[in-house]
Tab-separated table of C-alpha atoms in Angstrom:
chain	number	residue	atom	x	y	z
A	13	UNK	CA	-24.916	-17.983	18.948
A	14	UNK	CA	-22.377	-19.785	16.614
A	15	UNK	CA	-22.125	-16.663	14.342
A	16	UNK	CA	-21.671	-14.420	17.682
A	17	UNK	CA	-19.064	-16.561	19.123
A	18	UNK	CA	-17.011	-16.345	15.872
A	19	UNK	CA	-17.426	-12.780	15.526
A	20	UNK	CA	-16.424	-12.407	19.011
A	21	UNK	CA	-13.184	-14.312	18.772
A	22	UNK	CA	-12.113	-12.112	15.881
A	23	UNK	CA	-13.172	-9.009	17.383
A	24	UNK	CA	-11.439	-9.445	20.809
A	25	UNK	CA	-8.327	-11.512	19.953
A	26	UNK	CA	-5.378	-9.182	19.561
A	27	UNK	CA	-2.181	-11.305	18.578
A	28	UNK	CA	0.801	-11.002	20.915
A	29	UNK	CA	3.808	-9.595	18.917
A	30	UNK	CA	5.129	-13.071	19.275
A	31	UNK	CA	3.785	-15.740	21.515
A	32	UNK	CA	5.800	-18.159	23.369
A	33	UNK	CA	4.514	-20.872	21.151
A	34	UNK	CA	5.237	-19.009	17.938
A	35	UNK	CA	7.749	-20.850	15.487
A	36	UNK	CA	10.298	-19.086	13.273
A	37	UNK	CA	8.965	-18.145	9.887
A	38	UNK	CA	8.988	-21.023	7.636
A	39	UNK	CA	8.812	-21.356	3.937
A	40	UNK	CA	5.921	-23.668	2.638
A	41	UNK	CA	6.150	-24.856	-1.027
A	42	UNK	CA	3.439	-26.822	-2.457
A	43	UNK	CA	3.739	-29.574	-5.307
A	44	UNK	CA	3.122	-27.144	-8.187
A	45	UNK	CA	5.287	-24.543	-6.854
A	46	UNK	CA	3.139	-22.054	-4.831
A	47	UNK	CA	5.370	-20.708	-1.924
A	48	UNK	CA	4.371	-18.974	1.221
A	49	UNK	CA	5.975	-17.480	4.262
A	50	UNK	CA	4.187	-18.972	7.319
A	51	UNK	CA	4.536	-17.915	10.920
A	52	UNK	CA	2.577	-20.647	12.784
A	53	UNK	CA	1.291	-19.994	16.462
A	54	UNK	CA	-1.455	-22.159	18.002
A	55	UNK	CA	-2.154	-19.587	20.624
A	56	UNK	CA	-5.460	-18.549	19.170
A	57	UNK	CA	-7.740	-20.407	16.614
A	58	UNK	CA	-7.391	-17.756	13.974
A	59	UNK	CA	-5.666	-17.909	10.445
A	60	UNK	CA	-4.792	-15.071	8.192
A	61	UNK	CA	-3.484	-15.193	4.733
A	62	UNK	CA	-2.513	-12.206	2.440
A	63	UNK	CA	-1.417	-12.292	-1.174
A	64	UNK	CA	-0.011	-10.017	-3.600
A	65	UNK	CA	0.231	-10.003	-7.374
A	66	UNK	CA	1.993	-7.477	-9.663
A	67	UNK	CA	-0.352	-5.499	-12.096
A	68	UNK	CA	-3.275	-3.490	-10.546
A	69	UNK	CA	-4.098	-0.115	-12.269
A	70	UNK	CA	-1.006	0.469	-14.585
A	71	UNK	CA	-2.370	-2.709	-16.395
A	72	UNK	CA	-5.646	-1.176	-16.923
A	73	UNK	CA	-6.392	-0.628	-20.631
A	74	UNK	CA	-6.289	3.097	-21.685
A	75	UNK	CA	-10.063	3.004	-22.354
A	76	UNK	CA	-11.049	1.112	-19.332
A	77	UNK	CA	-9.233	3.001	-16.423
A	78	UNK	CA	-10.675	1.644	-13.151
A	79	UNK	CA	-10.726	-2.097	-14.304
A	80	UNK	CA	-8.503	-3.712	-11.638
A	81	UNK	CA	-10.247	-1.647	-9.060
A	82	UNK	CA	-13.807	-2.645	-10.189
A	83	UNK	CA	-12.692	-6.256	-10.155
A	84	UNK	CA	-11.271	-5.820	-6.748
A	85	UNK	CA	-14.862	-5.135	-5.589
A	86	UNK	CA	-16.409	-7.863	-7.611
A	87	UNK	CA	-14.460	-10.983	-6.593
A	88	UNK	CA	-16.325	-11.536	-3.461
A	89	UNK	CA	-19.846	-10.669	-4.910
A	90	UNK	CA	-20.750	-14.214	-6.416
A	91	UNK	CA	-18.584	-17.035	-7.566
A	92	UNK	CA	-19.404	-20.505	-8.591
A	93	UNK	CA	-22.826	-21.542	-7.584
A	94	UNK	CA	-23.433	-18.727	-5.334
A	95	UNK	CA	-24.757	-15.222	-6.492
A	96	UNK	CA	-23.873	-12.194	-4.485
A	97	UNK	CA	-26.276	-12.760	-1.892
A	98	UNK	CA	-25.513	-16.343	-1.097
A	99	UNK	CA	-21.746	-15.714	-1.449
A	100	UNK	CA	-21.778	-12.897	1.125
A	101	UNK	CA	-24.039	-14.931	3.360
A	102	UNK	CA	-21.926	-17.712	3.472
A	103	UNK	CA	-19.043	-15.363	4.530
A	104	UNK	CA	-20.926	-13.700	7.131
A	105	UNK	CA	-22.602	-16.729	8.617
A	106	UNK	CA	-19.170	-18.033	9.416
A	107	UNK	CA	-17.455	-14.700	10.323
A	108	UNK	CA	-15.049	-15.093	7.231
A	109	UNK	CA	-13.381	-11.907	6.078
A	110	UNK	CA	-12.362	-11.978	2.539
A	111	UNK	CA	-11.228	-8.753	0.734
A	112	UNK	CA	-9.498	-7.752	-2.549
A	113	UNK	CA	-7.742	-4.430	-3.298
A	114	UNK	CA	-6.267	-2.977	-6.377
A	115	UNK	CA	-3.024	-0.900	-5.968
A	116	UNK	CA	-1.225	1.229	-8.416
A	117	UNK	CA	0.853	-1.561	-9.565
A	118	UNK	CA	-0.196	-4.479	-7.452
A	119	UNK	CA	-3.402	-6.615	-6.664
A	120	UNK	CA	-3.885	-7.975	-3.348
A	121	UNK	CA	-6.300	-10.149	-1.303
A	122	UNK	CA	-6.644	-11.007	2.264
A	123	UNK	CA	-8.484	-13.886	4.184
A	124	UNK	CA	-9.206	-14.186	8.018
A	125	UNK	CA	-11.127	-17.161	9.515
A	126	UNK	CA	-11.163	-19.241	12.619
A	127	UNK	CA	-9.708	-22.814	12.357
A	128	UNK	CA	-13.362	-24.199	12.613
A	129	UNK	CA	-14.068	-22.606	9.211
A	130	UNK	CA	-10.531	-22.917	7.707
A	131	UNK	CA	-11.450	-25.500	4.874
A	132	UNK	CA	-14.724	-23.333	3.759
A	133	UNK	CA	-13.024	-20.117	3.901
A	134	UNK	CA	-10.258	-21.345	1.523
A	135	UNK	CA	-12.881	-23.138	-0.665
A	136	UNK	CA	-14.717	-19.585	-0.951
A	137	UNK	CA	-11.350	-18.027	-1.814
A	138	UNK	CA	-10.724	-20.512	-4.483
A	139	UNK	CA	-14.207	-19.912	-5.965
A	140	UNK	CA	-13.647	-16.180	-5.906
A	141	UNK	CA	-10.403	-16.585	-7.620
A	142	UNK	CA	-11.286	-19.348	-10.305
A	143	UNK	CA	-15.260	-18.584	-10.967
A	144	UNK	CA	-16.151	-15.088	-10.115
A	145	UNK	CA	-19.529	-14.695	-11.823
A	146	UNK	CA	-19.588	-10.792	-12.428
A	147	UNK	CA	-23.572	-10.983	-12.435
A	148	UNK	CA	-25.170	-7.789	-13.852
A	149	UNK	CA	-26.480	-6.575	-10.487
A	150	UNK	CA	-23.432	-6.622	-8.460
A	151	UNK	CA	-21.385	-5.165	-11.388
A	152	UNK	CA	-23.625	-2.246	-11.660
A	153	UNK	CA	-23.899	-1.678	-7.862
A	154	UNK	CA	-20.096	-1.742	-7.264
A	155	UNK	CA	-19.516	0.285	-10.468
A	156	UNK	CA	-21.954	2.945	-8.953
A	157	UNK	CA	-19.935	2.950	-5.794
A	158	UNK	CA	-16.656	3.468	-7.464
A	159	UNK	CA	-17.896	5.957	-9.640
A	160	UNK	CA	-19.329	7.979	-6.579
A	161	UNK	CA	-15.958	7.686	-4.771
A	162	UNK	CA	-14.316	9.184	-8.054
A	163	UNK	CA	-16.813	12.184	-8.065
A	164	UNK	CA	-16.203	12.811	-4.417
A	165	UNK	CA	-12.362	12.903	-5.129
A	166	UNK	CA	-12.778	15.592	-7.544
A	167	UNK	CA	-14.105	17.795	-4.794
A	168	UNK	CA	-11.648	16.577	-2.172
A	169	UNK	CA	-8.441	18.887	-2.082
A	170	UNK	CA	-6.163	16.138	-0.743
A	171	UNK	CA	-7.162	13.637	-3.625
A	172	UNK	CA	-7.187	16.380	-6.142
A	173	UNK	CA	-3.489	17.159	-5.099
A	174	UNK	CA	-2.424	13.645	-5.026
A	175	UNK	CA	-3.783	13.122	-8.556
A	176	UNK	CA	-2.311	16.315	-10.014
A	177	UNK	CA	0.999	15.504	-8.630
A	178	UNK	CA	1.208	11.783	-9.947
A	179	UNK	CA	-0.042	13.355	-13.558
A	180	UNK	CA	2.804	15.868	-13.493
A	181	UNK	CA	5.577	13.455	-12.138
A	182	UNK	CA	4.590	10.523	-14.316
A	183	UNK	CA	3.301	12.376	-17.507
A	184	UNK	CA	1.998	9.781	-19.990
A	185	UNK	CA	3.134	6.720	-18.046
A	186	UNK	CA	0.416	4.589	-16.590
A	187	UNK	CA	1.573	5.291	-13.112
A	188	UNK	CA	0.248	8.964	-13.684
A	189	UNK	CA	-3.529	7.286	-13.347
A	190	UNK	CA	-5.451	7.014	-10.361
A	191	UNK	CA	-6.426	3.623	-9.160
A	192	UNK	CA	-10.055	4.319	-9.123
A	193	UNK	CA	-10.137	5.222	-12.747
A	194	UNK	CA	-12.316	7.691	-14.439
A	195	UNK	CA	-16.027	7.816	-14.796
A	196	UNK	CA	-15.672	7.200	-18.464
A	197	UNK	CA	-13.450	4.221	-18.325
A	198	UNK	CA	-15.607	2.664	-15.395
A	199	UNK	CA	-18.757	3.338	-17.584
A	200	UNK	CA	-17.186	1.403	-20.342
A	201	UNK	CA	-16.166	-1.861	-18.537
A	202	UNK	CA	-18.118	-5.029	-19.189
A	203	UNK	CA	-18.429	-8.314	-17.829
A	204	UNK	CA	-16.120	-9.785	-20.610
A	205	UNK	CA	-13.429	-7.157	-19.594
A	206	UNK	CA	-13.726	-8.381	-15.927
A	207	UNK	CA	-13.350	-11.920	-17.093
A	208	UNK	CA	-10.346	-10.847	-19.254
A	209	UNK	CA	-8.736	-9.338	-16.342
A	210	UNK	CA	-8.929	-12.508	-14.094
A	211	UNK	CA	-7.408	-14.415	-16.875
A	212	UNK	CA	-4.417	-11.941	-17.430
A	213	UNK	CA	-3.792	-10.876	-13.596
A	214	UNK	CA	-4.750	-13.754	-11.532
A	215	UNK	CA	-1.994	-16.088	-12.219
A	216	UNK	CA	0.978	-17.902	-10.226
A	217	UNK	CA	3.801	-15.655	-11.748
A	218	UNK	CA	4.837	-12.880	-9.169
A	219	UNK	CA	2.385	-14.453	-6.460
A	220	UNK	CA	3.730	-13.608	-2.889
A	221	UNK	CA	1.895	-15.050	0.063
A	222	UNK	CA	2.007	-14.854	3.822
A	223	UNK	CA	0.187	-16.685	6.409
A	224	UNK	CA	-0.068	-16.430	10.140
A	225	UNK	CA	-1.915	-18.164	12.888
A	226	UNK	CA	-2.837	-21.603	13.944
A	227	UNK	CA	-2.019	-23.883	11.056
A	228	UNK	CA	0.667	-26.482	10.518
A	229	UNK	CA	2.944	-26.311	7.295
A	230	UNK	CA	1.459	-29.478	5.908
A	231	UNK	CA	-2.059	-28.416	6.503
A	232	UNK	CA	-1.345	-24.918	4.737
A	233	UNK	CA	0.376	-26.683	2.010
A	234	UNK	CA	-2.624	-28.730	0.992
A	235	UNK	CA	-4.734	-25.629	1.151
A	236	UNK	CA	-2.429	-23.436	-1.107
A	237	UNK	CA	-2.319	-26.129	-3.562
A	238	UNK	CA	-6.030	-26.596	-3.714
A	239	UNK	CA	-6.506	-22.716	-3.845
A	240	UNK	CA	-3.758	-21.355	-6.051
A	241	UNK	CA	-2.034	-24.548	-7.542
A	242	UNK	CA	-4.145	-24.660	-10.874
A	243	UNK	CA	-4.053	-20.975	-11.366
A	244	UNK	CA	-2.426	-20.283	-14.816
A	245	UNK	CA	1.427	-20.190	-14.462
A	246	UNK	CA	1.552	-16.942	-16.398
A	247	UNK	CA	-0.854	-14.496	-17.813
A	248	UNK	CA	-0.508	-12.331	-21.070
A	249	UNK	CA	-0.443	-9.198	-19.266
A	250	UNK	CA	2.592	-6.913	-20.366
A	251	UNK	CA	5.505	-6.226	-18.065
A	252	UNK	CA	5.073	-3.447	-15.377
A	253	UNK	CA	6.140	-0.038	-17.112
A	254	UNK	CA	9.355	1.414	-15.663
A	255	UNK	CA	8.665	5.266	-15.876
A	256	UNK	CA	11.148	8.073	-15.632
A	257	UNK	CA	9.754	10.623	-13.144
A	258	UNK	CA	9.652	14.278	-14.255
A	259	UNK	CA	10.855	16.288	-11.376
A	260	UNK	CA	11.686	19.842	-12.701
A	261	UNK	CA	11.535	21.607	-9.149
A	262	UNK	CA	8.345	23.362	-10.061
A	263	UNK	CA	5.417	24.279	-8.098
A	264	UNK	CA	2.014	23.990	-9.723
A	265	UNK	CA	-1.158	25.658	-8.349
A	266	UNK	CA	-4.634	24.422	-8.785
A	267	UNK	CA	-6.895	27.244	-7.962
A	268	UNK	CA	-9.533	26.456	-5.367
A	269	UNK	CA	-11.492	28.928	-3.200
A	270	UNK	CA	-10.878	27.099	0.089
A	271	UNK	CA	-9.350	28.665	3.370
A	272	UNK	CA	-6.495	26.166	3.700
A	273	UNK	CA	-4.216	25.051	0.914
A	274	UNK	CA	-3.037	21.589	0.551
A	275	UNK	CA	0.524	20.953	-0.794
A	276	UNK	CA	2.212	17.668	-1.893
A	277	UNK	CA	5.875	17.457	-3.052
A	278	UNK	CA	7.709	14.726	-4.595
A	279	UNK	CA	11.292	13.985	-5.633
A	280	UNK	CA	12.955	10.627	-6.767
A	281	UNK	CA	13.021	7.678	-4.317
A	282	UNK	CA	14.001	4.114	-4.327
A	283	UNK	CA	12.589	0.627	-4.549
A	284	UNK	CA	12.104	-1.494	-1.382
A	285	UNK	CA	14.754	-3.995	-2.867
A	286	UNK	CA	17.499	-1.281	-2.818
A	287	UNK	CA	20.407	-1.952	-0.826
A	288	UNK	CA	20.164	1.408	0.749
A	289	UNK	CA	16.544	0.944	1.971
A	290	UNK	CA	17.185	0.836	5.567
A	291	UNK	CA	19.508	3.819	5.709
A	292	UNK	CA	16.804	5.723	3.546
A	293	UNK	CA	13.818	4.797	5.805
A	294	UNK	CA	15.754	6.029	8.953
A	295	UNK	CA	16.859	9.161	7.321
A	296	UNK	CA	13.183	9.816	6.183
A	297	UNK	CA	12.064	9.123	9.880
A	298	UNK	CA	14.577	11.874	10.891
A	299	UNK	CA	13.503	14.153	8.280
A	300	UNK	CA	9.513	14.061	8.306
A	301	UNK	CA	8.396	10.343	9.121
A	302	UNK	CA	8.560	10.569	12.779
A	303	UNK	CA	5.999	12.712	13.720
A	304	UNK	CA	6.486	15.218	16.441
A	305	UNK	CA	10.163	13.869	16.534
A	306	UNK	CA	11.093	14.883	13.091
A	307	UNK	CA	12.860	18.075	11.591
A	308	UNK	CA	9.879	19.137	9.399
A	309	UNK	CA	7.556	19.032	12.407
A	310	UNK	CA	9.986	20.879	14.550
A	311	UNK	CA	10.938	23.554	12.031
A	312	UNK	CA	7.558	24.106	10.381
A	313	UNK	CA	5.075	23.564	13.564
A	314	UNK	CA	7.053	23.823	16.571
A	315	UNK	CA	9.373	26.659	15.937
A	316	UNK	CA	7.386	28.762	13.608
A	317	UNK	CA	3.606	27.582	13.989
A	318	UNK	CA	3.128	27.495	10.293
A	319	UNK	CA	1.185	24.229	9.916
A	320	UNK	CA	-0.542	21.853	12.090
A	321	UNK	CA	0.826	18.917	10.155
A	322	UNK	CA	3.865	18.368	7.935
A	323	UNK	CA	5.347	14.974	6.925
A	324	UNK	CA	7.582	13.038	4.486
A	325	UNK	CA	7.513	9.475	3.453
A	326	UNK	CA	9.113	6.799	0.950
A	327	UNK	CA	6.768	5.805	-1.650
A	328	UNK	CA	8.248	2.523	-3.290
A	329	UNK	CA	6.366	1.146	-6.258
A	330	UNK	CA	7.474	-2.240	-7.811
A	331	UNK	CA	9.594	-0.572	-10.807
A	332	UNK	CA	10.040	3.167	-9.471
A	333	UNK	CA	10.379	4.943	-6.033
A	334	UNK	CA	9.360	8.461	-4.909
A	335	UNK	CA	9.995	10.305	-1.828
A	336	UNK	CA	6.869	12.333	-1.043
A	337	UNK	CA	6.330	15.172	1.593
A	338	UNK	CA	2.955	17.228	2.324
A	339	UNK	CA	1.608	19.973	4.591
A	340	UNK	CA	-1.734	21.673	4.914
A	341	UNK	CA	-1.989	25.177	6.313
A	342	UNK	CA	-3.740	28.553	5.986
A	343	UNK	CA	-3.376	30.107	2.517
A	344	UNK	CA	-1.458	32.924	3.886
A	345	UNK	CA	1.195	30.615	5.523
A	346	UNK	CA	1.525	28.150	2.698
A	347	UNK	CA	4.369	29.982	1.001
A	348	UNK	CA	6.624	30.252	4.121
A	349	UNK	CA	5.794	26.583	4.844
A	350	UNK	CA	7.026	25.422	1.574
A	351	UNK	CA	10.203	27.408	1.958
A	352	UNK	CA	11.048	26.117	5.242
A	353	UNK	CA	10.233	22.548	3.820
A	354	UNK	CA	12.609	23.100	1.008
A	355	UNK	CA	15.324	24.634	3.165
A	356	UNK	CA	15.188	21.465	5.736
A	357	UNK	CA	15.367	19.225	2.704
A	358	UNK	CA	18.590	20.943	1.436
A	359	UNK	CA	20.088	21.153	4.708
A	360	UNK	CA	19.418	17.278	5.347
A	361	UNK	CA	20.984	16.631	1.784
A	362	UNK	CA	24.044	18.853	2.548
A	363	UNK	CA	24.857	17.683	6.118
A	364	UNK	CA	22.619	14.656	6.880
A	365	UNK	CA	21.558	13.810	10.527
A	366	UNK	CA	23.347	14.309	13.740
A	367	UNK	CA	24.608	11.556	15.883
A	368	UNK	CA	21.665	12.362	18.314
A	369	UNK	CA	19.174	12.305	15.926
A	370	UNK	CA	20.318	8.889	14.562
A	371	UNK	CA	20.482	7.457	18.130
A	372	UNK	CA	16.832	8.777	18.967
A	373	UNK	CA	15.635	7.094	15.613
A	374	UNK	CA	17.211	3.790	16.411
A	375	UNK	CA	15.658	3.727	19.777
A	376	UNK	CA	12.204	4.707	18.556
A	377	UNK	CA	12.312	2.300	15.500
A	378	UNK	CA	13.761	-0.796	16.992
A	379	UNK	CA	11.580	-0.384	20.002
A	380	UNK	CA	8.178	-0.008	17.964
A	381	UNK	CA	9.016	-2.934	15.715
A	382	UNK	CA	7.232	-5.522	17.798
A	383	UNK	CA	4.133	-3.182	17.595
A	384	UNK	CA	3.829	-4.229	13.923
A	385	UNK	CA	2.782	-7.688	14.806
A	386	UNK	CA	-0.364	-7.340	16.993
A	387	UNK	CA	-2.592	-9.204	14.761
A	388	UNK	CA	-2.493	-12.453	12.493
A	389	UNK	CA	-3.577	-10.264	9.382
A	390	UNK	CA	-0.608	-7.688	9.930
A	391	UNK	CA	1.773	-10.642	10.236
A	392	UNK	CA	0.249	-12.127	7.123
A	393	UNK	CA	0.728	-8.797	5.310
A	394	UNK	CA	4.181	-8.441	6.299
A	395	UNK	CA	5.240	-11.838	5.309
A	396	UNK	CA	3.558	-11.396	1.920
A	397	UNK	CA	5.384	-8.101	1.379
A	398	UNK	CA	8.618	-9.953	2.466
A	399	UNK	CA	7.956	-12.565	-0.213
A	400	UNK	CA	7.138	-9.987	-2.725
A	401	UNK	CA	10.441	-8.033	-2.094
A	402	UNK	CA	12.362	-11.225	-1.820
A	403	UNK	CA	13.564	-10.779	1.794
A	404	UNK	CA	14.823	-13.720	3.629
A	405	UNK	CA	12.460	-15.757	6.023
A	406	UNK	CA	14.376	-14.543	9.023
A	407	UNK	CA	14.150	-11.017	8.098
A	408	UNK	CA	11.668	-10.159	11.017
A	409	UNK	CA	14.591	-11.299	13.374
A	410	UNK	CA	17.452	-9.437	11.816
A	411	UNK	CA	15.719	-6.227	10.744
A	412	UNK	CA	16.631	-4.364	14.148
A	413	UNK	CA	20.049	-5.435	13.948
A	414	UNK	CA	20.459	-3.777	10.433
A	415	UNK	CA	18.836	-0.421	11.787
A	416	UNK	CA	21.433	-0.636	14.794
A	417	UNK	CA	24.280	-1.251	12.528
A	418	UNK	CA	23.777	2.098	10.574
A	419	UNK	CA	25.998	4.996	11.085
A	420	UNK	CA	25.729	8.859	10.500
A	421	UNK	CA	28.317	8.313	7.762
A	422	UNK	CA	25.741	5.867	6.228
A	423	UNK	CA	23.085	8.159	6.245
A	424	UNK	CA	24.985	11.099	5.002
A	425	UNK	CA	26.088	9.071	2.029
A	426	UNK	CA	22.713	7.944	1.388
A	427	UNK	CA	21.411	11.662	1.782
A	428	UNK	CA	23.844	12.702	-0.748
A	429	UNK	CA	23.073	10.043	-3.224
A	430	UNK	CA	19.030	10.327	-3.012
A	431	UNK	CA	18.008	13.716	-1.865
A	432	UNK	CA	17.640	16.302	-4.600
A	433	UNK	CA	16.176	19.406	-3.254
A	434	UNK	CA	16.231	21.138	-6.583
A	435	UNK	CA	14.123	18.576	-8.172
A	436	UNK	CA	11.300	18.990	-5.367
A	437	UNK	CA	8.216	19.194	-7.531
A	438	UNK	CA	5.185	20.429	-5.795
A	439	UNK	CA	1.505	20.734	-6.512
A	440	UNK	CA	-0.728	23.144	-4.311
A	441	UNK	CA	-4.576	23.116	-4.205
A	442	UNK	CA	-5.943	26.270	-2.874
A	443	UNK	CA	-5.271	30.048	-3.100
A	444	UNK	CA	-1.700	30.011	-1.419
A	445	UNK	CA	0.154	33.291	-0.632
A	446	UNK	CA	3.697	33.775	-0.668
A	447	UNK	CA	4.856	31.406	-3.482
A	448	UNK	CA	7.903	32.492	-5.736
A	449	UNK	CA	6.676	34.278	-8.822
A	450	UNK	CA	7.916	31.149	-10.948
A	451	UNK	CA	5.111	29.210	-9.530
A	452	UNK	CA	3.268	27.708	-12.523
A	453	UNK	CA	-0.574	28.558	-12.298
A	454	UNK	CA	-1.444	25.913	-14.802
A	455	UNK	CA	-2.472	22.776	-13.330
A	456	UNK	CA	-1.433	19.439	-15.133
A	457	UNK	CA	-4.484	17.388	-16.283
A	458	UNK	CA	-5.909	15.030	-13.546
A	459	UNK	CA	-6.373	11.402	-14.582
């Protein structure tokens, strides 16, 4: 019954955007210097923590691609005195959610618990970070799962297009390689490799933490100190690479006998810390990030019926940014779809948005902002991202004002600064028709 009650609390407890009892975001710093943003709210007996570290797949050794991903799947598969089954049982018996994830240039973790099991939840997180076991059985089991995912990705057109685009844009940079790694790399990874990953990557340098829920700053400080305070200050991992994207404006076709082609496009973007981020974010919303309100959707789907979906999105990494777009449609319509997308890209670069488009974007983006804060885990993740990108503690309150202050001249300036339609580099998976003769039929190596 106790387990059921805990599970029900976590299952049915949405978190209002901000309850009346919520305090402003506070900065909590422990004696050893571990710092977190905290949004405390006693409305419900739930606490969520999210943390982000630099590193991830770009730090994988060349002959161990997939190391960060494999480690992320194993940190909660046995630690300290508990083997995999015992560790998982302690989590499940108390309805504690503990997860780790490896991104292309980041490594992250999240914890969600009720206040009744708060101490035990942080103790288990500490064990996972400090004393992971990497026993043979879970290593083999999780390795097999990741390798299966790699094989399935090789048959999935969307995954194949994504891998090929990053391979083409980032060439020999570690950013060219997929987070899941390769079967060869995964097969070569040993328990010692995983322990080496922990020594190098799980350090306090660059650690960004966000916490939300029913906890005081004093209590959180004590828990953070016990959990993260004695991690090594720094590791011996090299700095993140700073790649220069190769964007030649080419279109590469990967031949697959499928009825619908998948197309992904990329041009240079910007990092989240860039002073023009908000303007670029709104610009992208108008171009292709706003779903049925976007120009690309209107021109490609609504006016011409060329494709069911089409979009664009900013894609910031820690050291470099991309601006991506994509569509999927019948082979016979792919060529015209890409031509319309490129034309709209060029039109936005040349003229920017209209006053009405900007007004509509402001209405939606500011009105939808509170919907990002519907759970403690969502808030904790946002706070961790704010710490990672050096945004101030009051960013949540000031963000809408920044959006509302933008003018069409701001967006036109940023469009001219960032948008390079001649450099839009595309990868198409399928048997598309109507592409220009210059389309390169030779696929880049997919890693």
